[in-house]
Amino acid sequence: MNVVRPDQIIIVVLFLALLGLAWFVVRMKGAGLGAKVRQGRRISVAEVTALSPTDRAMIINVDGADFLVLKSKGSPASLTRLDTKEVAE
């Protein structure tokens, strides 16, 4: 019959306490950590939409400029620069 020893219970409790502490730190500092990870990146994907099971439309931001990428099976991807002019009301 296997019996759990007290030192095994202590190790599991300490591990769970450290895991909980790490979770708490990430929750409190999450926004700052995300900004540091994204810092220095020049390309980001703003949105991806499925047009069909094999076709995709993506909006990609490169150095502040937005591009529309249409990807379809059996043909090369199409890249179009989007104008970001604001409409005056």
Coordinates of N, CA, C and O in Angstrom, one line a residue:
M1 N 0.8 -1.2 0.0 CA 0.0 0.0 0.0 C 0.9 1.2 0.0 O 1.8 1.4 0.8
N2 N 0.7 2.1 -1.0 CA 1.4 3.4 -1.1 C 0.8 4.4 -0.2 O -0.4 4.7 -0.2
V3 N 1.7 5.1 0.5 CA 1.3 6.1 1.4 C 2.0 7.4 1.0 O 3.2 7.4 0.8
V4 N 1.3 8.5 1.0 CA 1.9 9.8 0.7 C 2.6 10.3 1.9 O 2.1 10.4 3.0
R5 N 3.9 10.6 1.7 CA 4.7 11.1 2.8 C 4.5 12.6 3.0 O 4.2 13.3 2.1
P6 N 4.8 13.1 4.2 CA 4.6 14.5 4.5 C 5.5 15.4 3.6 O 5.1 16.5 3.2
D7 N 6.7 15.0 3.3 CA 7.6 15.8 2.5 C 7.0 16.0 1.1 O 7.1 17.0 0.4
Q8 N 6.3 15.0 0.5 CA 5.7 15.1 -0.8 C 4.5 16.1 -0.7 O 4.4 16.9 -1.7
I9 N 3.8 16.1 0.3 CA 2.7 17.0 0.5 C 3.2 18.5 0.5 O 2.7 19.4 -0.1
I10 N 4.3 18.7 1.3 CA 4.9 20.0 1.4 C 5.4 20.5 0.0 O 5.2 21.6 -0.3
I11 N 6.0 19.6 -0.7 CA 6.6 20.0 -2.1 C 5.4 20.4 -3.0 O 5.5 21.4 -3.7
V12 N 4.3 19.6 -3.0 CA 3.2 20.0 -3.8 C 2.6 21.3 -3.4 O 2.2 22.1 -4.2
V13 N 2.4 21.5 -2.1 CA 1.9 22.8 -1.6 C 2.8 24.0 -2.0 O 2.3 25.0 -2.4
L14 N 4.1 23.8 -1.9 CA 5.0 24.9 -2.3 C 4.9 25.2 -3.7 O 4.9 26.3 -4.2
F15 N 4.9 24.1 -4.5 CA 4.8 24.3 -6.0 C 3.5 25.0 -6.4 O 3.5 26.0 -7.2
L16 N 2.4 24.6 -5.8 CA 1.1 25.3 -6.0 C 1.1 26.8 -5.6 O 0.6 27.7 -6.2
A17 N 1.8 27.1 -4.5 CA 1.9 28.4 -4.0 C 2.7 29.3 -4.9 O 2.4 30.4 -5.2
L18 N 3.8 28.7 -5.4 CA 4.6 29.5 -6.4 C 3.9 29.7 -7.7 O 4.0 30.7 -8.4
L19 N 3.1 28.7 -8.1 CA 2.3 28.8 -9.4 C 1.3 29.9 -9.2 O 1.0 30.7 -10.1
G20 N 0.6 29.9 -8.0 CA -0.4 31.0 -7.7 C 0.2 32.3 -7.7 O -0.3 33.3 -8.2
L21 N 1.4 32.4 -7.1 CA 2.1 33.7 -7.1 C 2.5 34.2 -8.5 O 2.3 35.4 -8.8
A22 N 3.0 33.3 -9.3 CA 3.3 33.7 -10.7 C 2.0 34.1 -11.5 O 2.1 35.1 -12.2
W23 N 0.9 33.4 -11.2 CA -0.3 33.8 -11.9 C -0.7 35.2 -11.4 O -1.2 36.0 -12.2
F24 N -0.6 35.5 -10.1 CA -1.0 36.8 -9.6 C -0.1 37.9 -10.2 O -0.6 39.0 -10.6
V25 N 1.2 37.7 -10.3 CA 2.1 38.7 -10.9 C 1.8 38.9 -12.3 O 1.7 40.1 -12.8
V26 N 1.5 37.9 -13.1 CA 1.1 38.1 -14.5 C -0.2 38.8 -14.6 O -0.3 39.7 -15.5
R27 N -1.2 38.6 -13.8 CA -2.4 39.3 -13.8 C -2.3 40.8 -13.5 O -2.9 41.6 -14.1
M28 N -1.4 41.1 -12.5 CA -1.2 42.5 -12.1 C -0.3 43.2 -13.1 O -0.5 44.4 -13.4
K29 N 0.7 42.6 -13.7 CA 1.6 43.3 -14.6 C 1.4 42.9 -16.1 O 2.2 43.1 -16.9
G30 N 0.2 42.3 -16.4 CA 0.0 41.7 -17.7 C 0.1 42.8 -18.9 O 0.7 42.5 -19.9
A31 N -0.4 44.0 -18.7 CA -0.4 45.0 -19.7 C 1.0 45.4 -20.0 O 1.5 45.6 -21.2
G32 N 1.8 45.6 -19.0 CA 3.2 46.0 -19.2 C 4.0 44.9 -19.8 O 4.9 45.2 -20.6
L33 N 3.8 43.6 -19.4 CA 4.5 42.5 -20.0 C 4.2 42.4 -21.5 O 5.1 42.1 -22.3
G34 N 2.9 42.6 -21.9 CA 2.5 42.5 -23.3 C 3.1 43.6 -24.1 O 3.5 43.4 -25.2
A35 N 3.2 44.8 -23.6 CA 3.8 45.9 -24.3 C 5.3 45.6 -24.5 O 5.9 45.9 -25.6
K36 N 6.0 45.0 -23.5 CA 7.4 44.7 -23.7 C 7.6 43.7 -24.8 O 8.6 43.7 -25.5
V37 N 6.7 42.7 -24.8 CA 6.8 41.6 -25.8 C 6.6 42.2 -27.2 O 7.3 41.9 -28.2
R38 N 5.7 43.1 -27.4 CA 5.4 43.7 -28.7 C 6.4 44.8 -29.1 O 6.4 45.2 -30.3
Q39 N 7.1 45.3 -28.2 CA 8.1 46.4 -28.5 C 9.1 46.0 -29.5 O 9.7 44.9 -29.5
G40 N 9.3 46.8 -30.5 CA 10.2 46.5 -31.6 C 9.7 45.7 -32.8 O 10.3 45.6 -33.8
R41 N 8.4 45.3 -32.7 CA 7.8 44.6 -33.8 C 7.3 45.6 -34.8 O 6.6 46.6 -34.5
R42 N 7.5 45.3 -36.1 CA 7.1 46.2 -37.1 C 5.8 45.8 -37.9 O 5.1 46.5 -38.5
I43 N 5.5 44.5 -37.8 CA 4.4 43.9 -38.5 C 3.4 43.3 -37.4 O 3.9 42.6 -36.5
S44 N 2.1 43.6 -37.6 CA 1.1 43.0 -36.7 C -0.1 42.7 -37.6 O -0.4 43.4 -38.5
V45 N -0.8 41.6 -37.2 CA -2.0 41.2 -37.8 C -3.2 41.8 -37.1 O -3.4 41.5 -35.9
A46 N -3.9 42.7 -37.7 CA -5.0 43.4 -37.1 C -6.3 42.5 -37.0 O -7.0 42.5 -36.0
E47 N -6.6 41.8 -38.1 CA -7.8 41.0 -38.2 C -7.7 40.0 -39.3 O -7.0 40.2 -40.3
V48 N -8.3 38.8 -39.1 CA -8.3 37.7 -40.0 C -9.8 37.2 -40.1 O -10.4 37.0 -39.1
T49 N -10.3 37.1 -41.4 CA -11.7 36.7 -41.6 C -11.7 35.6 -42.6 O -11.0 35.7 -43.7
A50 N -12.4 34.5 -42.3 CA -12.6 33.4 -43.3 C -13.7 33.8 -44.3 O -14.8 34.1 -43.9
L51 N -13.3 33.8 -45.5 CA -14.3 34.0 -46.6 C -15.0 32.7 -47.0 O -16.1 32.7 -47.5
S52 N -14.2 31.7 -47.0 CA -14.7 30.3 -47.3 C -13.8 29.4 -46.6 O -12.8 29.8 -46.0
P53 N -14.0 28.1 -46.7 CA -13.1 27.1 -46.0 C -11.6 27.3 -46.5 O -10.7 26.9 -45.7
T54 N -11.4 27.8 -47.7 CA -10.0 27.9 -48.2 C -9.5 29.3 -48.5 O -8.4 29.5 -48.9
D55 N -10.4 30.3 -48.3 CA -10.1 31.7 -48.6 C -10.0 32.5 -47.3 O -10.9 32.3 -46.4
R56 N -9.1 33.4 -47.2 CA -8.9 34.3 -46.0 C -8.7 35.7 -46.5 O -8.0 36.0 -47.5
A57 N -9.2 36.6 -45.7 CA -9.0 38.1 -45.8 C -8.3 38.5 -44.5 O -8.8 38.2 -43.4
M58 N -7.1 39.2 -44.7 CA -6.4 39.6 -43.5 C -6.0 41.1 -43.6 O -5.7 41.6 -44.7
I59 N -6.1 41.8 -42.5 CA -5.6 43.2 -42.5 C -4.3 43.2 -41.6 O -4.3 42.7 -40.5
I60 N -3.3 43.6 -42.3 CA -2.0 43.6 -41.7 C -1.4 45.0 -41.5 O -1.6 45.8 -42.5
N61 N -0.8 45.4 -40.4 CA -0.3 46.7 -40.2 C 1.3 46.6 -40.3 O 1.8 45.8 -39.5
V62 N 1.9 47.3 -41.2 CA 3.3 47.3 -41.4 C 3.8 48.8 -41.2 O 3.5 49.6 -42.0
D63 N 4.5 49.0 -40.2 CA 5.1 50.4 -39.9 C 4.0 51.5 -40.0 O 4.2 52.5 -40.5
G64 N 2.8 51.2 -39.4 CA 1.7 52.2 -39.4 C 0.9 52.2 -40.6 O -0.1 52.9 -40.6
A65 N 1.2 51.5 -41.7 CA 0.3 51.4 -42.9 C -0.4 50.1 -42.9 O 0.1 49.0 -42.5
D66 N -1.7 50.2 -43.2 CA -2.6 49.0 -43.3 C -2.6 48.4 -44.7 O -2.7 49.1 -45.7
F67 N -2.6 47.1 -44.7 CA -2.7 46.3 -46.0 C -3.7 45.3 -45.9 O -3.9 44.6 -44.9
L68 N -4.5 45.1 -47.0 CA -5.4 44.0 -47.1 C -4.8 42.9 -47.9 O -4.3 43.1 -49.0
V69 N -4.8 41.7 -47.3 CA -4.2 40.5 -48.0 C -5.3 39.5 -48.2 O -6.0 39.1 -47.3
L70 N -5.5 39.1 -49.5 CA -6.5 38.1 -49.8 C -5.8 36.8 -50.2 O -5.0 36.9 -51.1
K71 N -6.0 35.8 -49.5 CA -5.3 34.5 -49.7 C -6.4 33.5 -50.1 O -7.3 33.3 -49.4
S72 N -6.1 32.8 -51.3 CA -7.0 31.9 -51.8 C -6.2 30.6 -52.2 O -5.1 30.7 -52.7
K73 N -6.8 29.5 -52.1 CA -6.1 28.2 -52.4 C -6.0 28.2 -54.0 O -6.9 28.4 -54.7
G74 N -4.8 27.9 -54.4 CA -4.5 27.7 -55.8 C -4.1 29.0 -56.6 O -3.9 28.9 -57.8
S75 N -4.1 30.1 -55.8 CA -3.6 31.3 -56.5 C -2.7 32.1 -55.5 O -2.9 31.9 -54.3
P76 N -1.9 33.0 -56.0 CA -1.0 33.7 -55.1 C -1.8 34.8 -54.3 O -2.9 35.2 -54.7
A77 N -1.3 35.1 -53.2 CA -1.9 36.1 -52.3 C -2.0 37.5 -53.0 O -1.1 37.8 -53.7
S78 N -3.0 38.2 -52.8 CA -3.2 39.6 -53.3 C -3.0 40.6 -52.2 O -3.6 40.4 -51.1
L79 N -2.2 41.6 -52.4 CA -1.8 42.6 -51.4 C -2.3 44.0 -51.9 O -1.9 44.4 -53.0
T80 N -3.1 44.7 -51.1 CA -3.6 46.0 -51.4 C -3.4 46.9 -50.3 O -3.8 46.6 -49.1
R81 N -2.8 48.1 -50.5 CA -2.7 49.1 -49.4 C -4.0 49.8 -49.2 O -4.7 50.2 -50.1
L82 N -4.3 49.9 -47.9 CA -5.6 50.5 -47.5 C -5.3 52.0 -47.2 O -4.4 52.3 -46.5
D83 N -6.2 52.9 -47.7 CA -6.1 54.3 -47.3 C -6.7 54.5 -46.0 O -7.8 54.0 -45.7
T84 N -6.0 55.2 -45.1 CA -6.5 55.4 -43.7 C -7.0 56.8 -43.5 O -6.8 57.4 -42.4
K85 N -7.5 57.4 -44.5 CA -8.0 58.8 -44.4 C -9.2 58.8 -43.5 O -10.1 58.0 -43.7
E86 N -9.3 59.8 -42.6 CA -10.5 59.9 -41.7 C -11.5 60.7 -42.4 O -11.3 61.7 -43.1
V87 N -12.8 60.3 -42.3 CA -13.9 61.0 -42.9 C -14.4 62.1 -41.9 O -14.7 61.8 -40.8
A88 N -14.4 63.3 -42.5 CA -14.8 64.4 -41.7 C -16.3 64.5 -41.6 O -17.0 64.3 -42.6
E89 N -16.9 64.7 -40.4 CA -18.4 64.7 -40.3 C -18.8 66.1 -40.1 O -18.2 66.9 -39.5

